[in-house]
Amino acid sequence: MEAVSATMKAINFPATSTVPRATVSITVASPWSQTKLNMLPFYAPNPNTRFSSICLPRCSTKPNTDTNNETDQNPTFEPNPSLTTEKQSSAVSDEVIPSSSMSPSSLSRGLVLDLGPVGSWDCKDIGSPVVKRFLSDEEERWYMWYHGVSTDTQGSDSIGLAVSSNGVHWERGKGAVKSSADVGLVMSCGNDWWAFDTQSIKPGEIVIMSSAKVRASSAVYWLYYTGYSNKKVDISADSLGFNVQNPENQSSQTGEVLRSLPGLAISQDGRHWARIEGEHYSGALFDVGSEGDWDSLFISSPQVVFHGNGDLRMYYHSFDVGNGAFCIGMARSRDGMKWIKLGKIMGSGPKGCFDELGAMNPYVVKNKKDGNYVMAYEGVGADGRRSIGLAVSAEGLKDWRRVEDEAVLKLATMEDGWDSKGIGSPCLVEMDGDVDEWRLYYRGIGNSGRCGIGMAVSDGSDITRFRRWKGFQV
């Protein structure tokens, strides 16, 4: 292999919640013969470590369009032997608060995280949960990254972190994090006028990987997220029969569609993040499709799955104007930064089904028992109501099969239930150890538009049947 010459720039991670952008150039004299990726298991991270510096190459502005991305010229991913299992210290912020007290009544069944208290960063709206379970010999720790909206004059989305010892009772923070053992707001919208994420941000997925591109003492959190700009997309709602809204929360006007694109940020502690500029001029990882393509309006909810060495897969959704339905597509990458689109993999369901108007907000997990891929997604019914469905695939590519004609989790039956008007943004967690079940975290909306984050559990290993969490069985 010939020598590779590179020009790199060190980037120091911030000690506060300020999120800088990182741009680094690299000149490659000859291609690598092989690109290797390695996924690291989830362990409790060391809260006392800091990044010293990172080296990240900027991808070519003209990527190779080979579907398999075989000619990608990128440094390799390597496992980090210094990653060890450490006991996570408890949150120390003076503003740490438990998840809102929940009534034991059936109206709040399944609710595990309510809106934050008045004046907090997440007191107006919450959603898009990304939940990870960290195991060690001594304990288990749960992390939930989610988006929140405050009631201040700007009202823009932020991303925050809550922690738990059981995935049910959560500790959250009222304001921004101050240390690597803190909880609360961890990432705000971008400040650069030209950036893709100045209006709103929502987490899509957290992947923990070690890479030769990132010089650090341990593995790195990779946050894939949706960024929204103030650029509005023109679409005729009259021709569709219903309003397409992006982002879908209370901070946006009814029927307003903002241009959104996928972004990447990295961190060593899951709290202090540095944005990584992608190939797009706005800093996003890639652009929407050309006029007439199914994803020409926006790219939303990027969720990344590690398939194997040299194979990362991103699932995302958009709105296909030609077919009048939300659809899910995918892209592949060998380094997690440079992506090649593979096209649409799932569209609308049969007439009369819960997802007649399409599928969105996908969350894909590889089943540890049988090796198949499981996708939880938000189905849109003909009346615009949302529920959660499941699909399975042997390869995780274009061979997806819906598990049921009905949703696996429907709206609450009680009219005044906290999630009686809409549920979506699913996040699947397959439990390890003696517990043979799946957990499904989701966003729910009630009568007055008030929202929260809920949890349902499967009937053992049967992923076709979920019930809202009612309490621990003794």
CSV table of C-alpha atoms in Angstrom, one decimal:
chain,number,residue,atom,x,y,z
A,1,MET,CA,0.0,0.0,0.0
A,2,GLU,CA,1.3,3.4,-1.0
A,3,ALA,CA,1.7,6.1,1.6
A,4,VAL,CA,-1.2,8.4,2.2
A,5,SER,CA,-0.5,12.1,2.7
A,6,ALA,CA,-3.0,14.2,4.6
A,7,THR,CA,-3.4,17.7,6.0
A,8,MET,CA,-5.3,17.6,9.2
A,9,LYS,CA,-6.5,20.1,11.8
A,10,ALA,CA,-6.9,19.3,15.5
A,11,ILE,CA,-10.3,20.2,17.0
A,12,ASN,CA,-10.8,20.6,20.8
A,13,PHE,CA,-14.1,19.6,22.3
A,14,PRO,CA,-15.9,22.2,24.2
A,15,ALA,CA,-16.4,22.1,28.0
A,16,THR,CA,-19.9,23.6,27.7
A,17,SER,CA,-23.0,23.0,25.6
A,18,THR,CA,-21.7,25.3,22.9
A,19,VAL,CA,-21.5,23.2,19.7
A,20,PRO,CA,-18.8,24.3,17.2
A,21,ARG,CA,-18.6,23.1,13.6
A,22,ALA,CA,-15.5,21.1,12.5
A,23,THR,CA,-14.1,21.2,9.0
A,24,VAL,CA,-11.0,19.3,8.1
A,25,SER,CA,-9.4,18.7,4.7
A,26,ILE,CA,-7.4,15.6,3.7
A,27,THR,CA,-5.5,14.9,0.6
A,28,VAL,CA,-5.3,11.2,-0.4
A,29,ALA,CA,-2.4,10.1,-2.6
A,30,SER,CA,-3.7,6.6,-3.1
A,31,PRO,CA,-6.8,4.6,-2.2
A,32,TRP,CA,-7.0,2.2,0.8
A,33,SER,CA,-7.3,-1.4,-0.3
A,34,GLN,CA,-10.0,-2.1,2.3
A,35,THR,CA,-12.2,-0.1,4.6
A,36,LYS,CA,-13.0,-1.7,8.0
A,37,LEU,CA,-15.7,-0.7,10.4
A,38,ASN,CA,-16.2,-2.1,13.9
A,39,MET,CA,-19.1,-1.6,16.2
A,40,LEU,CA,-18.5,-1.3,19.9
A,41,PRO,CA,-20.8,-2.8,22.5
A,42,PHE,CA,-22.7,-0.3,24.8
A,43,TYR,CA,-20.9,0.2,28.1
A,44,ALA,CA,-21.2,2.9,30.7
A,45,PRO,CA,-18.9,5.7,29.5
A,46,ASN,CA,-16.3,7.3,31.7
A,47,PRO,CA,-17.7,10.7,32.6
A,48,ASN,CA,-14.3,12.1,33.6
A,49,THR,CA,-12.5,11.7,30.2
A,50,ARG,CA,-12.2,14.5,27.7
A,51,PHE,CA,-11.4,14.7,24.0
A,52,SER,CA,-7.9,16.0,23.4
A,53,SER,CA,-8.3,16.4,19.6
A,54,ILE,CA,-9.8,14.8,16.6
A,55,CYS,CA,-8.8,14.6,13.0
A,56,LEU,CA,-11.7,14.4,10.5
A,57,PRO,CA,-11.4,14.5,6.7
A,58,ARG,CA,-13.8,16.5,4.6
A,59,CYS,CA,-15.4,14.2,2.1
A,60,SER,CA,-15.0,14.9,-1.6
A,61,THR,CA,-17.5,17.3,-3.1
A,62,LYS,CA,-18.0,14.9,-5.9
A,63,PRO,CA,-18.5,11.5,-4.3
A,64,ASN,CA,-18.2,8.3,-6.2
A,65,THR,CA,-21.7,7.1,-7.0
A,66,ASP,CA,-21.0,3.4,-7.0
A,67,THR,CA,-23.9,1.8,-5.1
A,68,ASN,CA,-21.6,-0.4,-3.0
A,69,ASN,CA,-19.2,2.4,-2.3
A,70,GLU,CA,-16.3,0.1,-3.0
A,71,THR,CA,-13.9,2.8,-4.1
A,72,ASP,CA,-14.4,5.0,-1.0
A,73,GLN,CA,-11.0,6.4,0.1
A,74,ASN,CA,-11.4,6.7,3.8
A,75,PRO,CA,-9.3,5.8,6.9
A,76,THR,CA,-10.4,2.7,8.7
A,77,PHE,CA,-12.6,2.2,11.8
A,78,GLU,CA,-10.8,0.2,14.5
A,79,PRO,CA,-12.0,-1.2,17.9
A,80,ASN,CA,-10.6,0.8,20.8
A,81,PRO,CA,-9.0,-1.5,23.4
A,82,SER,CA,-9.0,1.3,26.0
A,83,LEU,CA,-12.8,1.2,26.2
A,84,THR,CA,-13.6,-0.2,29.6
A,85,THR,CA,-16.7,-0.7,31.7
A,86,GLU,CA,-16.9,1.9,34.3
A,87,LYS,CA,-19.5,2.8,36.9
A,88,GLN,CA,-21.5,5.9,35.8
A,89,SER,CA,-21.6,8.6,38.4
A,90,SER,CA,-25.0,10.0,39.2
A,91,ALA,CA,-26.0,13.4,37.9
A,92,VAL,CA,-24.7,16.2,40.1
A,93,SER,CA,-26.4,19.3,38.7
A,94,ASP,CA,-28.4,21.3,41.3
A,95,GLU,CA,-31.2,21.5,38.7
A,96,VAL,CA,-31.6,17.7,38.2
A,97,ILE,CA,-35.3,16.8,38.5
A,98,PRO,CA,-37.1,13.5,38.2
A,99,SER,CA,-39.5,12.8,35.4
A,100,SER,CA,-42.8,14.4,36.2
A,101,SER,CA,-44.9,12.6,38.8
A,102,MET,CA,-47.4,10.4,37.0
A,103,SER,CA,-50.8,9.5,38.1
A,104,PRO,CA,-51.4,5.7,38.5
A,105,SER,CA,-54.7,6.1,36.6
A,106,SER,CA,-55.2,4.5,33.2
A,107,LEU,CA,-55.2,8.0,31.6
A,108,SER,CA,-51.4,8.1,32.0
A,109,ARG,CA,-50.7,4.5,31.3
A,110,GLY,CA,-47.4,4.1,29.5
A,111,LEU,CA,-46.2,7.6,30.1
A,112,VAL,CA,-42.6,7.7,31.4
A,113,LEU,CA,-41.5,11.2,30.6
A,114,ASP,CA,-43.8,14.2,30.8
A,115,LEU,CA,-43.2,17.8,29.8
A,116,GLY,CA,-40.5,19.5,31.9
A,117,PRO,CA,-41.4,22.0,34.6
A,118,VAL,CA,-42.2,25.6,33.8
A,119,GLY,CA,-39.2,27.5,32.7
A,120,SER,CA,-37.2,24.4,31.6
A,121,TRP,CA,-35.8,23.8,28.2
A,122,ASP,CA,-38.4,21.2,27.4
A,123,CYS,CA,-41.6,22.6,29.1
A,124,LYS,CA,-43.6,23.1,25.8
A,125,ASP,CA,-42.9,20.0,23.7
A,126,ILE,CA,-40.9,16.8,23.8
A,127,GLY,CA,-40.4,13.8,21.5
A,128,SER,CA,-38.0,11.9,19.2
A,129,PRO,CA,-36.7,9.6,21.9
A,130,VAL,CA,-33.4,7.7,21.3
A,131,VAL,CA,-32.9,5.3,24.1
A,132,LYS,CA,-29.8,3.2,24.9
A,133,ARG,CA,-29.2,0.7,27.6
A,134,PHE,CA,-25.6,0.5,29.1
A,135,LEU,CA,-24.7,-2.7,31.0
A,136,SER,CA,-21.8,-3.4,33.4
A,137,ASP,CA,-21.1,-6.1,35.9
A,138,GLU,CA,-22.4,-3.8,38.7
A,139,GLU,CA,-25.3,-2.0,37.3
A,140,GLU,CA,-27.3,-0.9,34.3
A,141,ARG,CA,-27.8,2.7,33.1
A,142,TRP,CA,-30.2,4.0,30.6
A,143,TYR,CA,-29.7,7.1,28.5
A,144,MET,CA,-32.4,8.9,26.6
A,145,TRP,CA,-31.6,11.7,24.1
A,146,TYR,CA,-34.7,13.6,23.0
A,147,HIS,CA,-35.9,16.9,21.6
A,148,GLY,CA,-37.6,19.6,23.6
A,149,VAL,CA,-39.0,23.0,23.1
A,150,SER,CA,-39.2,25.8,25.6
A,151,THR,CA,-41.7,28.6,26.0
A,152,ASP,CA,-39.2,31.4,25.4
A,153,THR,CA,-39.6,33.9,22.6
A,154,GLN,CA,-37.5,31.8,20.1
A,155,GLY,CA,-39.1,28.5,20.9
A,156,SER,CA,-36.6,26.5,18.8
A,157,ASP,CA,-35.9,22.8,19.4
A,158,SER,CA,-33.0,21.6,21.4
A,159,ILE,CA,-31.7,18.1,22.2
A,160,GLY,CA,-31.3,17.0,25.7
A,161,LEU,CA,-30.3,13.9,27.8
A,162,ALA,CA,-32.1,12.1,30.6
A,163,VAL,CA,-30.7,9.1,32.5
A,164,SER,CA,-32.3,6.2,34.4
A,165,SER,CA,-31.4,3.1,36.2
A,166,ASN,CA,-34.3,1.0,34.8
A,167,GLY,CA,-35.5,2.8,31.7
A,168,VAL,CA,-38.8,3.9,33.4
A,169,HIS,CA,-38.0,6.5,36.0
A,170,TRP,CA,-35.9,9.2,34.5
A,171,GLU,CA,-33.7,12.1,35.8
A,172,ARG,CA,-33.7,15.2,33.7
A,173,GLY,CA,-32.2,18.7,33.9
A,174,LYS,CA,-33.9,22.0,33.8
A,175,GLY,CA,-31.2,23.8,31.8
A,176,ALA,CA,-28.0,23.2,29.9
A,177,VAL,CA,-25.5,20.6,31.1
A,178,LYS,CA,-22.4,21.9,33.0
A,179,SER,CA,-20.3,18.7,33.4
A,180,SER,CA,-19.8,15.2,31.9
A,181,ALA,CA,-22.0,13.8,34.7
A,182,ASP,CA,-24.9,16.2,34.2
A,183,VAL,CA,-28.2,15.9,32.5
A,184,GLY,CA,-30.3,18.4,30.6
A,185,LEU,CA,-29.9,20.4,27.4
A,186,VAL,CA,-26.9,19.2,25.4
A,187,MET,CA,-27.3,20.7,21.9
A,188,SER,CA,-29.0,23.7,20.5
A,189,CYS,CA,-29.7,24.8,17.0
A,190,GLY,CA,-26.9,26.0,14.8
A,191,ASN,CA,-25.9,29.7,14.7
A,192,ASP,CA,-24.4,29.9,11.3
A,193,TRP,CA,-26.8,31.7,8.9
A,194,TRP,CA,-25.9,29.4,6.1
A,195,ALA,CA,-26.3,26.1,8.0
A,196,PHE,CA,-29.1,23.6,7.6
A,197,ASP,CA,-30.0,23.4,11.3
A,198,THR,CA,-30.7,26.9,12.4
A,199,GLN,CA,-34.5,26.5,13.0
A,200,SER,CA,-34.9,23.1,14.7
A,201,ILE,CA,-33.0,19.9,15.5
A,202,LYS,CA,-34.1,16.4,16.5
A,203,PRO,CA,-32.0,13.3,17.3
A,204,GLY,CA,-32.3,10.4,15.0
A,205,GLU,CA,-29.8,7.8,16.3
A,206,ILE,CA,-26.7,7.4,18.6
A,207,VAL,CA,-24.0,5.0,17.4
A,208,ILE,CA,-20.9,4.3,19.5
A,209,MET,CA,-17.9,3.6,17.3
A,210,SER,CA,-14.1,3.9,17.4
A,211,SER,CA,-12.4,5.3,14.3
A,212,ALA,CA,-8.9,6.0,13.0
A,213,LYS,CA,-10.4,9.4,12.0
A,214,VAL,CA,-11.1,10.3,15.6
A,215,ARG,CA,-8.1,10.5,18.0
A,216,ALA,CA,-9.5,10.0,21.5
A,217,SER,CA,-8.8,7.9,24.5
A,218,SER,CA,-12.0,5.9,24.1
A,219,ALA,CA,-14.9,5.3,21.7
A,220,VAL,CA,-17.0,8.2,20.4
A,221,TYR,CA,-20.7,8.9,20.4
A,222,TRP,CA,-21.9,9.6,16.8
A,223,LEU,CA,-25.2,11.6,16.8
A,224,TYR,CA,-27.2,11.5,13.6
A,225,TYR,CA,-29.9,14.1,13.7
A,226,THR,CA,-32.4,16.1,11.6
A,227,GLY,CA,-31.7,19.8,11.1
A,228,TYR,CA,-34.3,22.2,9.9
A,229,SER,CA,-33.6,25.6,8.2
A,230,ASN,CA,-36.0,28.5,7.7
A,231,LYS,CA,-36.3,27.6,4.0
A,232,LYS,CA,-39.9,26.7,3.3
A,233,VAL,CA,-40.9,24.1,0.8
A,234,ASP,CA,-43.8,24.8,-1.6
A,235,ILE,CA,-46.4,22.1,-1.7
A,236,SER,CA,-50.1,22.2,-2.4
A,237,ALA,CA,-52.0,20.8,0.5
A,238,ASP,CA,-55.3,21.1,-1.4
A,239,SER,CA,-54.2,18.5,-4.0
A,240,LEU,CA,-53.3,16.0,-1.2
A,241,GLY,CA,-56.4,16.3,1.0
A,242,PHE,CA,-54.4,16.8,4.2
A,243,ASN,CA,-51.6,19.0,5.6
A,244,VAL,CA,-48.0,17.9,5.3
A,245,GLN,CA,-46.1,19.4,8.2
A,246,ASN,CA,-42.3,19.4,8.8
A,247,PRO,CA,-41.2,19.5,11.6
A,248,GLU,CA,-44.3,18.0,13.3
A,249,ASN,CA,-44.5,19.8,16.6
A,250,GLN,CA,-46.2,22.7,18.2
A,251,SER,CA,-43.5,25.2,17.4
A,252,SER,CA,-44.3,25.1,13.7
A,253,GLN,CA,-47.3,26.5,12.0
A,254,THR,CA,-50.0,24.2,10.7
A,255,GLY,CA,-49.2,22.9,7.2
A,256,GLU,CA,-45.7,24.5,7.2
A,257,VAL,CA,-43.0,22.5,5.5
A,258,LEU,CA,-39.4,23.4,6.3
A,259,ARG,CA,-36.4,22.0,4.4
A,260,SER,CA,-34.7,19.5,6.6
A,261,LEU,CA,-31.4,17.5,6.1
A,262,PRO,CA,-29.4,14.9,8.0
A,263,GLY,CA,-26.5,16.0,10.2
A,264,LEU,CA,-23.7,14.5,12.3
A,265,ALA,CA,-22.2,15.5,15.6
A,266,ILE,CA,-19.7,13.6,17.8
A,267,SER,CA,-19.0,13.5,21.5
A,268,GLN,CA,-17.0,11.5,24.0
A,269,ASP,CA,-19.5,11.8,26.9
A,270,GLY,CA,-22.8,12.1,25.1
A,271,ARG,CA,-23.2,15.6,26.4
A,272,HIS,CA,-20.7,17.9,24.8
A,273,TRP,CA,-21.0,17.8,21.0
A,274,ALA,CA,-19.1,19.0,18.0
A,275,ARG,CA,-20.9,19.2,14.6
A,276,ILE,CA,-19.1,17.6,11.7
A,277,GLU,CA,-19.6,19.3,8.4
A,278,GLY,CA,-20.8,17.0,5.6
A,279,GLU,CA,-20.5,17.4,1.9
A,280,HIS,CA,-23.5,19.7,1.4
A,281,TYR,CA,-22.7,23.4,1.4
A,282,SER,CA,-25.0,23.8,4.4
A,283,GLY,CA,-22.9,21.3,6.5
A,284,ALA,CA,-25.5,18.5,6.1
A,285,LEU,CA,-24.4,15.0,5.2
A,286,PHE,CA,-26.2,15.0,1.9
A,287,ASP,CA,-28.9,16.9,0.0
A,288,VAL,CA,-32.5,16.2,-1.0
A,289,GLY,CA,-33.2,14.5,-4.3
A,290,SER,CA,-33.6,16.2,-7.6
A,291,GLU,CA,-37.0,17.5,-8.8
A,292,GLY,CA,-39.3,14.6,-9.4
A,293,ASP,CA,-37.4,12.3,-7.0
A,294,TRP,CA,-39.4,10.8,-4.1
A,295,ASP,CA,-37.2,12.6,-1.5
A,296,SER,CA,-37.0,16.0,-3.2
A,297,LEU,CA,-38.8,17.9,-0.4
A,298,PHE,CA,-36.8,17.1,2.7
A,299,ILE,CA,-34.8,14.4,4.4
A,300,SER,CA,-35.9,13.6,7.9
A,301,SER,CA,-35.3,11.2,10.9
A,302,PRO,CA,-31.9,9.7,9.9
A,303,GLN,CA,-31.4,6.4,11.8
A,304,VAL,CA,-28.1,4.5,11.3
A,305,VAL,CA,-27.5,0.8,11.8
A,306,PHE,CA,-24.1,-0.9,11.9
A,307,HIS,CA,-24.5,-3.9,9.6
A,308,GLY,CA,-20.9,-5.1,9.4
A,309,ASN,CA,-17.4,-4.2,8.5
A,310,GLY,CA,-17.5,-1.4,5.9
A,311,ASP,CA,-21.3,-1.2,5.9
A,312,LEU,CA,-23.3,1.4,7.7
A,313,ARG,CA,-27.0,1.9,6.7
A,314,MET,CA,-29.1,5.0,7.2
A,315,TYR,CA,-32.9,4.8,7.1
A,316,TYR,CA,-34.8,8.1,6.7
A,317,HIS,CA,-38.2,9.4,5.5
A,318,SER,CA,-39.5,12.0,3.1
A,319,PHE,CA,-42.8,12.9,1.4
A,320,ASP,CA,-43.3,11.5,-2.1
A,321,VAL,CA,-45.4,14.2,-3.8
A,322,GLY,CA,-45.9,12.0,-6.9
A,323,ASN,CA,-47.6,9.3,-4.9
A,324,GLY,CA,-49.0,11.5,-2.2
A,325,ALA,CA,-47.5,9.5,0.7
A,326,PHE,CA,-44.8,9.5,3.3
A,327,CYS,CA,-42.0,7.0,2.3
A,328,ILE,CA,-38.9,5.5,3.8
A,329,GLY,CA,-35.6,5.2,2.0
A,330,MET,CA,-32.1,4.3,2.8
A,331,ALA,CA,-28.4,5.2,2.1
A,332,ARG,CA,-25.2,3.3,2.8
A,333,SER,CA,-21.7,4.4,3.9
A,334,ARG,CA,-18.4,2.9,4.7
A,335,ASP,CA,-17.2,5.6,7.0
A,336,GLY,CA,-20.4,7.1,8.5
A,337,MET,CA,-19.8,10.5,6.8
A,338,LYS,CA,-20.0,9.9,3.1
A,339,TRP,CA,-23.3,8.4,2.0
A,340,ILE,CA,-24.8,6.9,-1.2
A,341,LYS,CA,-28.5,6.8,-1.6
A,342,LEU,CA,-30.2,3.5,-2.5
A,343,GLY,CA,-33.7,4.7,-3.0
A,344,LYS,CA,-37.1,4.1,-1.5
A,345,ILE,CA,-37.7,0.9,0.4
A,346,MET,CA,-41.2,1.4,1.9
A,347,GLY,CA,-44.2,3.4,0.8
A,348,SER,CA,-47.9,3.5,1.7
A,349,GLY,CA,-49.9,0.5,2.9
A,350,PRO,CA,-53.0,-1.0,1.4
A,351,LYS,CA,-56.2,1.0,1.3
A,352,GLY,CA,-58.0,1.1,4.6
A,353,CYS,CA,-54.9,0.2,6.6
A,354,PHE,CA,-53.4,2.2,9.4
A,355,ASP,CA,-50.5,3.3,7.1
A,356,GLU,CA,-52.6,4.1,4.0
A,357,LEU,CA,-50.9,7.4,3.6
A,358,GLY,CA,-47.4,6.1,4.2
A,359,ALA,CA,-44.6,5.3,6.7
A,360,MET,CA,-42.2,7.7,8.4
A,361,ASN,CA,-39.8,8.0,11.4
A,362,PRO,CA,-38.2,4.5,10.9
A,363,TYR,CA,-36.2,2.8,13.7
A,364,VAL,CA,-34.3,-0.3,12.7
A,365,VAL,CA,-32.8,-2.9,15.0
A,366,LYS,CA,-31.0,-6.1,14.2
A,367,ASN,CA,-32.6,-9.0,16.1
A,368,LYS,CA,-29.9,-10.6,18.2
A,369,LYS,CA,-31.7,-13.9,18.2
A,370,ASP,CA,-32.4,-14.6,14.6
A,371,GLY,CA,-30.3,-12.0,12.8
A,372,ASN,CA,-33.3,-10.5,11.0
A,373,TYR,CA,-33.9,-6.7,10.9
A,374,VAL,CA,-36.9,-5.2,12.6
A,375,MET,CA,-38.2,-1.8,11.7
A,376,ALA,CA,-40.7,0.1,13.9
A,377,TYR,CA,-42.2,3.0,12.0
A,378,GLU,CA,-44.9,5.6,12.3
A,379,GLY,CA,-47.9,4.8,10.0
A,380,VAL,CA,-50.1,7.6,8.7
A,381,GLY,CA,-53.8,6.7,8.3
A,382,ALA,CA,-56.2,8.1,5.7
A,383,ASP,CA,-57.6,10.4,8.5
A,384,GLY,CA,-54.1,11.7,9.3
A,385,ARG,CA,-53.9,9.8,12.6
A,386,ARG,CA,-50.6,8.2,13.6
A,387,SER,CA,-49.9,4.7,15.0
A,388,ILE,CA,-46.9,2.4,15.1
A,389,GLY,CA,-46.3,-0.6,12.8
A,390,LEU,CA,-43.5,-3.1,12.3
A,391,ALA,CA,-41.8,-4.6,9.3
A,392,VAL,CA,-39.1,-7.3,9.1
A,393,SER,CA,-36.3,-8.0,6.6
A,394,ALA,CA,-33.7,-10.7,6.3
A,395,GLU,CA,-31.0,-8.3,4.8
A,396,GLY,CA,-32.3,-4.9,5.8
A,397,LEU,CA,-32.3,-3.6,2.3
A,398,LYS,CA,-35.4,-3.6,0.0
A,399,ASP,CA,-37.0,-6.8,1.1
A,400,TRP,CA,-39.2,-5.4,3.9
A,401,ARG,CA,-42.4,-7.1,4.8
A,402,ARG,CA,-45.0,-5.6,7.1
A,403,VAL,CA,-45.6,-7.8,10.1
A,404,GLU,CA,-49.3,-7.1,10.5
A,405,ASP,CA,-52.0,-5.3,8.5
A,406,GLU,CA,-52.8,-3.6,11.8
A,407,ALA,CA,-50.6,-1.4,14.0
A,408,VAL,CA,-48.8,-3.0,16.8
A,409,LEU,CA,-49.4,0.0,19.0
A,410,LYS,CA,-52.6,2.0,18.5
A,411,LEU,CA,-54.0,5.2,20.0
A,412,ALA,CA,-55.1,5.0,23.6
A,413,THR,CA,-58.8,3.9,23.8
A,414,MET,CA,-59.7,6.4,26.5
A,415,GLU,CA,-60.7,9.7,25.1
A,416,ASP,CA,-58.8,11.7,27.7
A,417,GLY,CA,-55.7,9.5,27.6
A,418,TRP,CA,-52.3,11.3,27.3
A,419,ASP,CA,-51.7,9.6,23.9
A,420,SER,CA,-55.2,9.4,22.6
A,421,LYS,CA,-54.7,11.6,19.6
A,422,GLY,CA,-51.4,10.4,18.1
A,423,ILE,CA,-48.4,8.2,18.6
A,424,GLY,CA,-45.2,8.0,16.7
A,425,SER,CA,-41.4,8.5,16.6
A,426,PRO,CA,-40.8,4.9,17.8
A,427,CYS,CA,-37.5,3.6,19.3
A,428,LEU,CA,-37.0,-0.1,19.8
A,429,VAL,CA,-34.8,-1.7,22.5
A,430,GLU,CA,-34.1,-5.4,22.6
A,431,MET,CA,-33.6,-6.5,26.2
A,432,ASP,CA,-30.6,-8.7,27.1
A,433,GLY,CA,-30.0,-11.2,29.8
A,434,ASP,CA,-32.9,-13.0,31.5
A,435,VAL,CA,-35.6,-10.6,30.2
A,436,ASP,CA,-36.9,-11.9,27.0
A,437,GLU,CA,-38.8,-8.9,25.7
A,438,TRP,CA,-38.6,-5.7,23.6
A,439,ARG,CA,-39.3,-2.2,24.8
A,440,LEU,CA,-40.9,0.4,22.5
A,441,TYR,CA,-40.4,4.1,23.4
A,442,TYR,CA,-42.6,6.6,21.5
A,443,ARG,CA,-44.0,10.1,21.4
A,444,GLY,CA,-47.6,10.5,22.3
A,445,ILE,CA,-50.1,13.4,21.9
A,446,GLY,CA,-53.2,14.0,23.9
A,447,ASN,CA,-56.4,16.0,23.5
A,448,SER,CA,-55.0,19.5,24.0
A,449,GLY,CA,-51.9,18.8,22.0
A,450,ARG,CA,-49.9,18.1,25.1
A,451,CYS,CA,-47.2,15.5,24.4
A,452,GLY,CA,-45.0,13.1,26.3
A,453,ILE,CA,-42.8,10.1,25.9
A,454,GLY,CA,-44.2,6.7,26.6
A,455,MET,CA,-43.1,3.1,26.8
A,456,ALA,CA,-44.7,-0.2,25.7
A,457,VAL,CA,-43.4,-3.8,26.2
A,458,SER,CA,-43.7,-6.8,24.0
A,459,ASP,CA,-45.4,-10.0,25.0
A,460,GLY,CA,-42.2,-11.9,25.6
A,461,SER,CA,-40.2,-12.2,22.3
A,462,ASP,CA,-43.4,-11.7,20.2
A,463,ILE,CA,-42.8,-8.4,18.6
A,464,THR,CA,-46.3,-8.4,17.1
A,465,ARG,CA,-47.9,-7.6,20.4
A,466,PHE,CA,-47.1,-4.6,22.6
A,467,ARG,CA,-48.9,-3.3,25.7
A,468,ARG,CA,-48.4,0.0,27.4
A,469,TRP,CA,-46.2,-0.2,30.5
A,470,LYS,CA,-48.3,-0.3,33.7
A,471,GLY,CA,-45.7,-1.0,36.4
A,472,PHE,CA,-43.1,-3.5,37.5
A,473,GLN,CA,-44.5,-7.0,38.3
A,474,VAL,CA,-43.3,-8.3,41.6
